[in-house]
Short mmCIF file of C-alpha atoms in Angstrom, two decimals:
data_model
loop_
_atom_site.label_atom_id
_atom_site.label_comp_id
_atom_site.label_asym_id
_atom_site.label_seq_id
_atom_site.Cartn_x
_atom_site.Cartn_y
_atom_site.Cartn_z
CA MET G 1 20.47 -33.44 -4.97
CA LYS G 2 20.00 -30.40 -2.72
CA ARG G 3 17.26 -28.67 -0.82
CA VAL G 4 16.76 -25.03 -1.49
CA MET G 5 14.78 -22.60 0.80
CA LEU G 6 13.29 -19.47 -0.66
CA THR G 7 11.84 -16.42 0.97
CA VAL G 8 8.56 -15.49 -0.73
CA ALA G 9 6.76 -12.26 -0.78
CA TYR G 10 3.43 -11.93 -2.31
CA ASP G 11 0.36 -9.76 -2.68
CA GLY G 12 -2.42 -12.24 -1.91
CA THR G 13 -5.25 -10.12 -3.70
CA ASN G 14 -5.35 -12.22 -6.86
CA TYR G 15 -4.65 -15.52 -5.46
CA ARG G 16 -6.91 -18.30 -3.66
CA GLY G 17 -4.26 -18.51 -1.01
CA TRP G 18 -0.99 -20.66 -0.90
CA GLN G 19 -2.30 -24.15 -1.21
CA LEU G 20 -3.12 -25.96 -4.30
CA GLN G 21 -6.86 -25.79 -4.93
CA PRO G 22 -9.04 -27.70 -7.41
CA LYS G 23 -10.13 -24.33 -8.86
CA GLY G 24 -8.26 -20.96 -8.94
CA GLU G 25 -4.62 -19.76 -9.01
CA THR G 26 -2.60 -20.22 -5.90
CA ILE G 27 0.97 -19.09 -4.94
CA GLU G 28 2.07 -22.82 -4.62
CA ARG G 29 0.96 -23.74 -8.06
CA VAL G 30 2.66 -20.62 -9.57
CA LEU G 31 5.96 -21.59 -7.69
CA ASN G 32 5.82 -25.11 -8.85
CA CYS G 33 5.20 -24.21 -12.40
CA CYS G 34 8.08 -21.63 -12.63
CA LEU G 35 10.56 -23.97 -10.68
CA SER G 36 9.69 -26.80 -13.00
CA GLU G 37 10.09 -24.87 -16.10
CA LEU G 38 13.47 -23.38 -14.83
CA THR G 39 15.03 -26.77 -13.87
CA GLY G 40 13.27 -29.07 -16.29
CA GLU G 41 12.26 -31.16 -13.20
CA GLU G 42 8.90 -31.77 -11.69
CA ILE G 43 9.35 -29.67 -8.57
CA MET G 44 6.76 -29.44 -5.58
CA VAL G 45 7.52 -26.75 -2.94
CA ILE G 46 6.66 -27.47 0.74
CA GLY G 47 5.46 -23.97 2.21
CA ALA G 48 6.02 -23.01 5.78
CA SER G 49 2.67 -21.18 6.15
CA ARG G 50 -0.43 -22.13 3.83
CA THR G 51 -1.81 -18.54 3.92
CA ASP G 52 -5.62 -18.14 3.26
CA ALA G 53 -7.08 -16.51 0.17
CA GLY G 54 -6.31 -12.61 0.06
CA VAL G 55 -3.62 -12.83 2.80
CA HIS G 56 -0.41 -11.19 1.92
CA ALA G 57 3.22 -12.12 2.94
CA LYS G 58 6.56 -10.30 3.05
CA GLY G 59 8.38 -13.39 3.96
CA ASN G 60 6.84 -16.73 3.63
CA ILE G 61 9.27 -19.68 3.38
CA ALA G 62 9.29 -22.49 0.83
CA VAL G 63 11.79 -25.37 0.28
CA PHE G 64 12.15 -27.86 -2.59
CA ASP G 65 14.57 -30.39 -3.86
CA THR G 66 16.42 -30.32 -6.96
CA GLU G 67 19.32 -31.85 -9.03
CA SER G 68 19.93 -28.56 -10.57
CA ARG G 69 23.16 -27.02 -11.02
CA ILE G 70 21.99 -23.55 -10.29
CA PRO G 71 23.50 -22.50 -6.94
CA GLY G 72 21.07 -22.05 -4.26
CA ASP G 73 21.51 -18.50 -3.83
CA LYS G 74 20.88 -17.70 -7.68
CA PHE G 75 17.42 -19.25 -7.68
CA SER G 76 15.89 -15.81 -6.44
CA TYR G 77 17.11 -14.04 -9.36
CA ALA G 78 16.34 -16.94 -11.90
CA LEU G 79 12.76 -17.06 -10.50
CA ASN G 80 11.97 -13.49 -10.28
CA GLN G 81 12.52 -13.27 -14.15
CA ARG G 82 9.69 -15.90 -14.55
CA LEU G 83 7.24 -14.99 -11.77
CA PRO G 84 4.31 -12.40 -12.08
CA GLU G 85 4.81 -9.22 -10.51
CA ASP G 86 2.77 -10.00 -7.46
CA ILE G 87 5.07 -12.74 -6.29
CA ARG G 88 8.80 -12.02 -5.57
CA ILE G 89 11.70 -14.32 -4.11
CA CYS G 90 13.51 -12.06 -1.72
CA GLY G 91 16.19 -14.56 -1.05
CA SER G 92 17.17 -18.12 -1.58
CA ARG G 93 19.92 -20.46 -0.34
CA GLU G 94 20.91 -24.23 0.06
CA VAL G 95 19.70 -25.76 3.29
CA SER G 96 20.44 -29.15 4.72
CA LEU G 97 18.41 -32.00 3.30
CA ASP G 98 16.37 -32.68 6.60
CA PHE G 99 15.35 -29.03 6.86
CA HIS G 100 11.55 -28.97 6.86
CA PRO G 101 10.01 -25.51 7.17
CA ARG G 102 6.94 -26.81 9.40
CA HIS G 103 8.67 -29.38 11.36
CA CYS G 104 11.28 -27.33 12.89
CA LYS G 105 11.20 -24.80 15.80
CA SER G 106 10.35 -21.24 14.60
CA ARG G 107 8.98 -18.03 15.45
CA LYS G 108 6.55 -16.19 13.01
CA THR G 109 5.44 -12.65 12.88
CA TYR G 110 1.99 -11.30 11.34
CA GLU G 111 0.69 -7.87 10.98
CA TYR G 112 -2.95 -7.04 10.87
CA ARG G 113 -3.57 -3.34 9.46
CA ILE G 114 -6.76 -1.26 10.08
CA TYR G 115 -7.32 1.93 8.22
CA CYS G 116 -9.74 3.80 10.68
CA ALA G 117 -11.08 7.13 9.23
CA PRO G 118 -14.51 8.56 7.97
CA PHE G 119 -14.14 7.57 4.58
CA PRO G 120 -12.23 4.44 2.96
CA MET G 121 -8.89 5.28 1.15
CA PRO G 122 -8.41 3.55 -2.30
CA VAL G 123 -4.68 3.26 -2.07
CA LYS G 124 -5.13 1.27 1.34
CA ARG G 125 -8.04 -0.79 0.34
CA LEU G 126 -6.03 -4.05 -0.73
CA TYR G 127 -3.73 -4.15 2.29
CA SER G 128 -5.74 -2.86 5.28
CA TYR G 129 -9.11 -3.36 6.72
CA PHE G 130 -11.37 -0.18 6.76
CA THR G 131 -13.57 0.78 9.45
CA TYR G 132 -15.26 4.20 9.99
CA VAL G 133 -15.91 3.23 13.69
CA PRO G 134 -13.22 5.00 15.97
CA LEU G 135 -10.98 2.53 17.64
CA ASN G 136 -9.16 3.13 21.05
CA VAL G 137 -5.71 1.91 20.65
CA ASP G 138 -4.97 1.95 24.53
CA LEU G 139 -7.79 -0.50 25.15
CA MET G 140 -6.80 -2.66 22.47
CA SER G 141 -3.35 -2.77 23.89
CA GLN G 142 -4.59 -3.48 27.28
CA ALA G 143 -6.57 -6.48 25.76
CA ALA G 144 -3.75 -7.67 23.82
CA ALA G 145 -1.50 -8.22 26.74
CA TYR G 146 -3.92 -11.04 27.97
CA LEU G 147 -3.21 -13.07 24.71
CA VAL G 148 0.58 -13.01 25.32
CA GLY G 149 2.15 -16.31 26.77
CA GLU G 150 1.16 -20.06 26.53
CA HIS G 151 -2.62 -20.53 26.41
CA ASP G 152 -5.38 -22.63 25.03
CA PHE G 153 -6.45 -20.49 22.18
CA LYS G 154 -9.48 -22.73 21.31
CA SER G 155 -11.72 -19.68 21.40
CA PHE G 156 -9.36 -17.97 18.70
CA CYS G 157 -9.47 -20.93 16.38
CA SER G 158 -11.79 -21.60 13.31
CA VAL G 159 -14.04 -24.38 14.14
CA GLN G 160 -12.67 -26.12 11.00
CA THR G 161 -9.51 -26.78 12.55
CA GLN G 162 -7.82 -30.33 12.37
CA ALA G 163 -5.18 -29.39 15.04
CA LEU G 164 -4.50 -31.93 17.73
CA THR G 165 -4.06 -29.35 20.54
CA THR G 166 -5.24 -25.94 20.56
CA VAL G 167 -2.39 -24.84 23.04
CA ARG G 168 -0.10 -22.16 21.59
CA GLN G 169 2.73 -19.93 22.79
CA VAL G 170 2.11 -16.32 21.65
CA ASP G 171 5.33 -14.27 22.26
CA ALA G 172 4.26 -10.76 21.71
CA VAL G 173 1.05 -8.70 20.57
CA GLN G 174 1.55 -4.94 19.94
CA VAL G 175 -1.01 -2.61 19.02
CA TYR G 176 0.19 0.80 17.65
CA THR G 177 -0.60 3.54 15.44
CA GLU G 178 1.71 3.71 12.20
CA GLY G 179 0.89 6.83 10.01
CA GLU G 180 -2.79 6.56 9.30
CA GLU G 181 -3.26 2.83 10.28
CA ILE G 182 -3.48 0.79 13.36
CA VAL G 183 -1.22 -2.01 13.28
CA ILE G 184 -1.62 -5.13 15.51
CA ARG G 185 1.81 -7.01 15.45
CA VAL G 186 1.78 -10.70 16.63
CA SER G 187 4.77 -13.10 17.16
CA GLY G 188 4.40 -16.69 18.21
CA ARG G 189 5.54 -20.27 17.76
CA GLY G 190 2.74 -21.38 15.63
CA PHE G 191 -0.88 -20.26 14.94
CA LEU G 192 -4.14 -22.14 14.79
CA TYR G 193 -6.39 -21.64 11.72
CA ASN G 194 -7.52 -18.06 11.49
CA MET G 195 -6.08 -17.38 14.95
CA VAL G 196 -4.58 -14.04 14.13
CA ARG G 197 -7.60 -12.75 12.19
CA ILE G 198 -9.94 -13.77 15.20
CA MET G 199 -7.45 -12.01 17.81
CA ALA G 200 -7.68 -8.92 15.49
CA GLY G 201 -11.43 -9.02 15.24
CA THR G 202 -11.74 -9.61 18.99
CA LEU G 203 -9.34 -6.68 19.68
CA MET G 204 -11.34 -4.49 17.49
CA GLU G 205 -14.48 -5.27 19.41
CA VAL G 206 -12.47 -4.04 22.42
CA GLY G 207 -11.28 -0.92 20.49
CA ARG G 208 -14.84 0.15 19.64
CA GLY G 209 -15.94 -0.33 23.27
CA ARG G 210 -18.17 -3.19 22.79
CA MET G 211 -16.10 -5.35 24.94
CA GLU G 212 -13.84 -4.71 28.05
CA PRO G 213 -10.11 -5.54 27.70
CA GLU G 214 -10.56 -7.90 30.73
CA LYS G 215 -13.05 -9.85 28.87
CA VAL G 216 -10.27 -11.48 26.73
CA LYS G 217 -9.12 -13.50 29.74
CA GLU G 218 -12.63 -14.86 30.00
CA ILE G 219 -12.84 -15.60 26.33
CA LEU G 220 -9.41 -17.62 26.58
CA ALA G 221 -10.82 -19.64 29.78
CA ASP G 222 -14.27 -20.26 27.73
CA ARG G 223 -12.56 -22.24 25.01
CA ASP G 224 -15.47 -21.44 22.79
CA ARG G 225 -15.08 -19.90 19.39
CA GLN G 226 -18.54 -18.20 19.96
CA THR G 227 -17.42 -15.79 22.70
CA ALA G 228 -14.49 -14.23 20.74
CA GLY G 229 -14.97 -11.55 18.25
CA PRO G 230 -15.56 -12.10 14.32
CA THR G 231 -12.73 -13.29 12.00
CA ALA G 232 -11.19 -9.96 10.63
CA PRO G 233 -11.12 -9.91 6.79
CA ALA G 234 -8.00 -11.43 4.90
CA CYS G 235 -6.90 -8.46 3.16
CA GLY G 236 -5.62 -6.74 6.46
CA LEU G 237 -3.17 -9.81 7.22
CA THR G 238 0.32 -9.95 6.08
CA LEU G 239 2.83 -12.68 7.19
CA ILE G 240 5.86 -10.64 7.83
CA GLY G 241 8.53 -13.36 8.24
CA TYR G 242 10.09 -16.33 10.08
CA GLU G 243 12.89 -16.71 12.48
CA PHE G 244 14.02 -20.17 12.71
CA LEU G 245 15.02 -21.15 16.22
CA THR G 246 17.06 -24.22 15.06
CA GLU G 247 20.48 -23.51 13.64
CA GLU G 248 19.71 -24.78 10.19
CA GLY G 249 17.23 -22.29 9.21
CA ASN G 250 19.22 -19.19 9.95
CA ASP G 251 22.22 -17.69 8.27
CA MET O 1 -28.42 26.18 -8.77
CA LYS O 2 -25.40 25.31 -6.48
CA ARG O 3 -21.85 24.52 -6.86
CA VAL O 4 -20.57 21.59 -5.03
CA MET O 5 -16.90 20.73 -4.10
CA LEU O 6 -15.77 17.10 -3.97
CA THR O 7 -12.57 15.91 -2.14
CA VAL O 8 -11.60 12.87 -4.36
CA ALA O 9 -9.26 9.91 -3.47
CA TYR O 10 -8.17 7.39 -5.99
CA ASP O 11 -5.87 4.41 -6.91
CA GLY O 12 -4.70 5.48 -10.36
CA THR O 13 -3.37 2.00 -11.28
CA ASN O 14 -6.39 1.22 -13.52
CA TYR O 15 -6.99 4.60 -14.95
CA ARG O 16 -5.53 6.82 -17.81
CA GLY O 17 -5.40 9.70 -15.54
CA TRP O 18 -8.04 12.27 -14.53
CA GLN O 19 -8.87 13.99 -17.81
CA LEU O 20 -11.34 12.53 -20.40
CA GLN O 21 -9.43 10.66 -23.03
CA PRO O 22 -10.65 9.43 -26.45
CA LYS O 23 -9.94 5.88 -25.25
CA GLY O 24 -9.60 4.31 -22.00
CA GLU O 25 -11.27 4.98 -18.45
CA THR O 26 -10.46 8.17 -16.58
CA ILE O 27 -11.53 9.48 -13.08
CA GLU O 28 -13.32 12.30 -14.55
CA ARG O 29 -15.37 10.20 -16.83
CA VAL O 30 -16.30 7.88 -13.83
CA LEU O 31 -17.28 10.91 -11.60
CA ASN O 32 -19.31 12.40 -14.54
CA CYS O 33 -21.24 9.31 -15.16
CA CYS O 34 -21.94 8.70 -11.41
CA LEU O 35 -23.10 12.24 -10.70
CA SER O 36 -25.25 12.33 -14.07
CA GLU O 37 -27.05 9.07 -12.74
CA LEU O 38 -27.39 10.34 -9.25
CA THR O 39 -28.83 13.64 -10.36
CA GLY O 40 -30.52 12.92 -13.53
CA GLU O 41 -28.76 16.07 -14.94
CA GLU O 42 -25.92 16.03 -17.30
CA ILE O 43 -22.94 16.87 -14.97
CA MET O 44 -19.40 17.77 -15.95
CA VAL O 45 -16.85 18.01 -13.11
CA ILE O 46 -13.83 20.38 -13.03
CA GLY O 47 -10.84 19.07 -11.52
CA ALA O 48 -8.12 20.88 -9.60
CA SER O 49 -5.37 18.70 -10.85
CA ARG O 50 -5.45 16.62 -13.91
CA THR O 51 -3.13 13.85 -12.71
CA ASP O 52 -1.46 11.67 -15.21
CA ALA O 53 -2.19 7.85 -15.91
CA GLY O 54 -1.09 5.79 -12.96
CA VAL O 55 -0.75 8.64 -10.50
CA HIS O 56 -2.80 8.26 -7.28
CA ALA O 57 -4.58 10.88 -5.12
CA LYS O 58 -5.58 11.24 -1.43
CA GLY O 59 -7.20 14.56 -2.04
CA ASN O 60 -7.78 15.87 -5.37
CA ILE O 61 -10.61 18.45 -5.80
CA ALA O 62 -13.57 18.62 -8.24
CA VAL O 63 -16.49 20.92 -8.49
CA PHE O 64 -19.61 20.75 -10.30
CA ASP O 65 -23.02 22.69 -10.66
CA THR O 66 -26.30 21.15 -9.92
CA GLU O 67 -30.04 21.76 -9.55
CA SER O 68 -30.14 18.71 -7.22
CA ARG O 69 -31.98 18.94 -3.92
CA ILE O 70 -29.34 16.75 -2.20
CA PRO O 71 -27.46 18.77 0.32
CA GLY O 72 -23.83 19.72 -0.69
CA ASP O 73 -22.40 17.50 2.24
CA LYS O 74 -24.54 14.40 1.53
CA PHE O 75 -23.06 13.87 -1.99
CA SER O 76 -20.03 12.08 -0.58
CA TYR O 77 -22.22 9.34 0.80
CA ALA O 78 -24.54 9.03 -2.23
CA LEU O 79 -21.52 8.87 -4.71
CA ASN O 80 -19.61 6.33 -2.72
CA GLN O 81 -22.55 4.04 -3.05
CA ARG O 82 -22.09 4.12 -6.91
CA LEU O 83 -18.49 4.63 -7.46
CA PRO O 84 -15.99 1.75 -7.91
CA GLU O 85 -13.89 0.68 -4.88
CA ASP O 86 -10.66 2.38 -6.38
CA ILE O 87 -12.34 5.89 -6.16
CA ARG O 88 -13.83 7.47 -2.99
CA ILE O 89 -15.20 10.75 -2.14
CA CYS O 90 -13.73 11.85 1.17
CA GLY O 91 -15.91 14.93 1.61
CA SER O 92 -18.23 17.22 -0.13
CA ARG O 93 -19.79 20.56 0.47
CA GLU O 94 -21.41 23.53 -1.21
CA VAL O 95 -19.13 26.31 -2.21
CA SER O 96 -19.93 29.85 -3.88
CA LEU O 97 -20.84 29.74 -7.51
CA ASP O 98 -17.64 31.66 -8.49
CA PHE O 99 -15.24 29.08 -6.80
CA HIS O 100 -13.09 27.59 -9.53
CA PRO O 101 -10.46 25.08 -8.22
CA ARG O 102 -7.75 26.00 -10.79
CA HIS O 103 -8.33 29.78 -10.79
CA CYS O 104 -7.88 30.40 -7.01
CA LYS O 105 -4.85 30.67 -4.86
CA SER O 106 -4.14 27.24 -3.40
CA ARG O 107 -1.10 25.09 -2.18
CA LYS O 108 -0.86 21.43 -3.07
CA THR O 109 1.16 18.69 -1.71
CA TYR O 110 2.50 15.52 -3.41
CA GLU O 111 4.54 12.62 -2.16
CA TYR O 112 6.73 10.57 -4.28
CA ARG O 113 7.51 6.96 -2.61
CA ILE O 114 10.60 4.90 -3.32
CA TYR O 115 10.95 1.52 -2.13
CA CYS O 116 14.78 0.77 -2.16
CA ALA O 117 15.68 -2.69 -1.28
CA PRO O 118 17.60 -5.73 -2.81
CA PHE O 119 14.22 -7.12 -4.13
CA PRO O 120 10.94 -5.53 -5.07
CA MET O 121 7.96 -6.15 -2.53
CA PRO O 122 4.74 -7.29 -4.05
CA VAL O 123 2.51 -5.17 -1.68
CA LYS O 124 4.31 -2.00 -2.39
CA ARG O 125 4.59 -2.45 -6.26
CA LEU O 126 1.54 -0.38 -7.09
CA TYR O 127 2.16 2.74 -4.81
CA SER O 128 6.06 3.15 -4.84
CA TYR O 129 8.87 3.08 -7.24
CA PHE O 130 11.23 0.10 -6.84
CA THR O 131 15.18 0.52 -7.18
CA TYR O 132 17.89 -1.93 -5.83
CA VAL O 133 20.39 0.90 -5.95
CA PRO O 134 21.02 2.20 -2.57
CA LEU O 135 20.06 5.93 -2.30
CA ASN O 136 21.77 8.53 0.19
CA VAL O 137 18.88 10.41 1.91
CA ASP O 138 21.15 12.89 3.32
CA LEU O 139 22.54 14.07 0.02
CA MET O 140 18.95 14.00 -1.57
CA SER O 141 17.82 16.33 1.21
CA GLN O 142 20.63 18.68 0.58
CA ALA O 143 19.63 18.74 -3.23
CA ALA O 144 15.99 19.15 -2.36
CA ALA O 145 16.87 22.35 -0.43
CA TYR O 146 17.85 24.10 -3.77
CA LEU O 147 14.45 23.66 -5.23
CA VAL O 148 12.60 25.49 -2.52
CA GLY O 149 11.60 29.20 -3.38
CA GLU O 150 10.47 30.89 -6.42
CA HIS O 151 12.42 29.54 -9.58
CA ASP O 152 12.23 29.09 -13.17
CA PHE O 153 11.57 25.32 -13.37
CA LYS O 154 11.95 25.14 -17.11
CA SER O 155 14.49 22.25 -16.58
CA PHE O 156 11.93 20.44 -14.50
CA CYS O 157 9.15 20.42 -16.95
CA SER O 158 8.25 18.13 -19.73
CA VAL O 159 8.79 19.70 -23.23
CA GLN O 160 5.21 19.13 -24.00
CA THR O 161 4.13 21.94 -21.66
CA GLN O 162 1.78 24.55 -22.71
CA ALA O 163 2.39 26.69 -19.72
CA LEU O 164 2.79 30.56 -20.46
CA THR O 165 5.42 30.83 -17.74
CA THR O 166 7.68 28.27 -16.13
CA VAL O 167 8.32 30.06 -13.00
CA ARG O 168 6.75 28.53 -10.05
CA GLN O 169 6.74 28.88 -6.21
CA VAL O 170 7.88 25.66 -4.24
CA ASP O 171 7.19 26.04 -0.60
CA ALA O 172 8.89 22.94 0.92
CA VAL O 173 10.71 19.86 -0.31
CA GLN O 174 11.26 17.15 2.38
CA VAL O 175 13.10 13.89 1.89
CA TYR O 176 12.87 11.23 4.54
CA THR O 177 12.56 7.62 5.44
CA GLU O 178 9.27 6.25 6.43
CA GLY O 179 9.18 2.47 7.35
CA GLU O 180 10.92 0.92 4.49
CA GLU O 181 10.44 3.60 2.08
CA ILE O 182 11.96 6.86 1.11
CA VAL O 183 9.35 9.62 0.78
CA ILE O 184 9.89 13.07 -1.15
CA ARG O 185 7.25 15.48 0.01
CA VAL O 186 6.78 18.59 -2.28
CA SER O 187 4.49 21.53 -1.55
CA GLY O 188 3.88 24.42 -3.85
CA ARG O 189 1.44 26.96 -5.41
CA GLY O 190 1.19 25.02 -8.76
CA PHE O 191 3.39 22.63 -10.71
CA LEU O 192 4.43 22.32 -14.20
CA TYR O 193 3.75 19.17 -16.23
CA ASN O 194 5.72 16.34 -14.80
CA MET O 195 7.49 18.63 -12.64
CA VAL O 196 7.33 16.57 -9.36
CA ARG O 197 8.23 13.31 -11.28
CA ILE O 198 11.26 15.06 -12.66
CA MET O 199 12.19 16.52 -9.42
CA ALA O 200 12.07 12.94 -7.90
CA GLY O 201 14.12 11.52 -10.87
CA THR O 202 16.77 14.24 -10.40
CA LEU O 203 16.81 13.76 -6.43
CA MET O 204 17.34 9.94 -7.02
CA GLU O 205 20.35 10.69 -9.39
CA VAL O 206 21.81 12.51 -6.51
CA GLY O 207 20.94 9.83 -4.11
CA ARG O 208 22.71 7.16 -5.99
CA GLY O 209 25.91 9.46 -6.38
CA ARG O 210 25.76 10.37 -9.85
CA MET O 211 25.23 14.00 -9.27
CA GLU O 212 26.33 16.34 -6.56
CA PRO O 213 23.63 18.19 -4.63
CA GLU O 214 24.96 21.46 -5.94
CA LYS O 215 24.43 20.44 -9.52
CA VAL O 216 20.63 21.09 -8.83
CA LYS O 217 21.50 24.80 -8.61
CA GLU O 218 23.05 24.67 -12.04
CA ILE O 219 20.15 22.58 -13.49
CA LEU O 220 17.66 25.38 -12.40
CA ALA O 221 19.95 28.06 -14.05
CA ASP O 222 20.36 25.98 -17.37
CA ARG O 223 16.58 26.04 -18.04
CA ASP O 224 17.04 22.98 -20.13
CA ARG O 225 15.01 19.67 -19.54
CA GLN O 226 18.03 17.83 -20.80
CA THR O 227 20.25 18.53 -17.79
CA ALA O 228 17.79 17.36 -15.17
CA GLY O 229 17.28 13.69 -14.26
CA PRO O 230 14.67 11.25 -15.79
CA THR O 231 11.01 11.63 -15.17
CA ALA O 232 10.28 9.05 -12.39
CA PRO O 233 7.62 6.47 -13.01
CA ALA O 234 3.93 7.44 -12.33
CA CYS O 235 3.07 4.78 -9.71
CA GLY O 236 5.38 6.27 -7.02
CA LEU O 237 3.43 9.65 -7.18
CA THR O 238 0.36 10.51 -4.89
CA LEU O 239 -1.41 13.93 -4.77
CA ILE O 240 -1.87 14.34 -1.08
CA GLY O 241 -4.15 17.35 -1.01
CA TYR O 242 -5.04 20.89 -1.38
CA GLU O 243 -5.02 23.87 0.87
CA PHE O 244 -7.02 26.94 -0.57
CA LEU O 245 -5.41 30.21 0.30
CA THR O 246 -8.64 32.14 -0.45
CA GLU O 247 -11.40 32.07 2.22
CA GLU O 248 -13.95 30.38 -0.04
CA GLY O 249 -12.00 27.10 -0.51
CA ASN O 250 -11.47 26.26 3.18
CA ASP O 251 -13.78 25.36 6.03
#
């Protein structure tokens, strides 16, 4: 038996997120089906990040165990021939049998994209959040700086969370303009449920002048979801990728 | 009666192009329907560029005549409430009654986007052409320079053309990297049928080393569609916008 790691990219528009749901198609279900067909075994993948409905990914991670004789690095090609166009495997390789993508030290990076203009742009509608309210990127950057470091992010966590602790380490939050879009790029050692989307919603409140950048310090101290901004819509969010901080996960 | 000009943006993925077709939805038909509903008149728009099936636009132009009392600059808002999400009006205003978007001097700009990587990226699949073959951007730029100026572009024109002359003025062709994509940006006074897509297909032949940059000079001289590269797929092409060179079309 061997364990294989997949790097998975997807357009989340037409899926109910990563995780198996009683109703509706999910990335996890499509991967399980294609892998089971390919190997003749009953395969169940374990995902590193269970992204929400409508969220996109350029580099989510999944692992599975198999007796198949297909070499680990060939699964990407074999799977891409079976997967729908909106899911692609961008790399695959064998990892050690004790590698678990959620129980090992890792850093992940997300991007939240905002298209800010007088009118929406159809070709951007699926992958960025549209607002016609002008946003001040400098103020958003100032506010973002308060989010970096180890903090209790309880205010930036959906009340539905089951997390034991709401303390998390955020390594970087950058806000910048890229072409016609504003990008919020966040890296950290793990995120609470909806954390990046609430961070984006809060930074947008600052950007439109409804909140001072310093207010973010107070929001963190309050430990109260009500004081932070709204949860920004899913379509603007993309999981960029993982960096594994243990030896096993990296090449 | 007044004539109103619309700036139209669309995601061409789900349309059979601009122009009315016996079968299948087109941008022109959707605009005619929404405008007729809005005004209670039977409205027929005239488009500046009849883009092909699957081609996108950030700034195509349409004009129509109406007796409506809606002010010219308010049509954008009224229409956007009726249009599907993949078509947006990014501006509207009254123009003089003799303004015709195809019979006036204008410069238009197109972008052709190529995503060049070992594996396709789902979030890019609708708006760029994917190739895993590495492309040399410097060689493509050298080749592009030969296309600038007034030339007979017969080799860069679909044989189905009905154009009286195949001489066209190309003002600029730039090839550059933008994030993860290669962009071919072309501006000119008018283009032949499929001209930008054949230019893109030819520049890609150069980029992958199958053709010397100087070969483009010969292709132009040959005046033979067979000698140029293939027509690059529609999804990579976006009509960026128009600049009207007569006073009427501009603000």
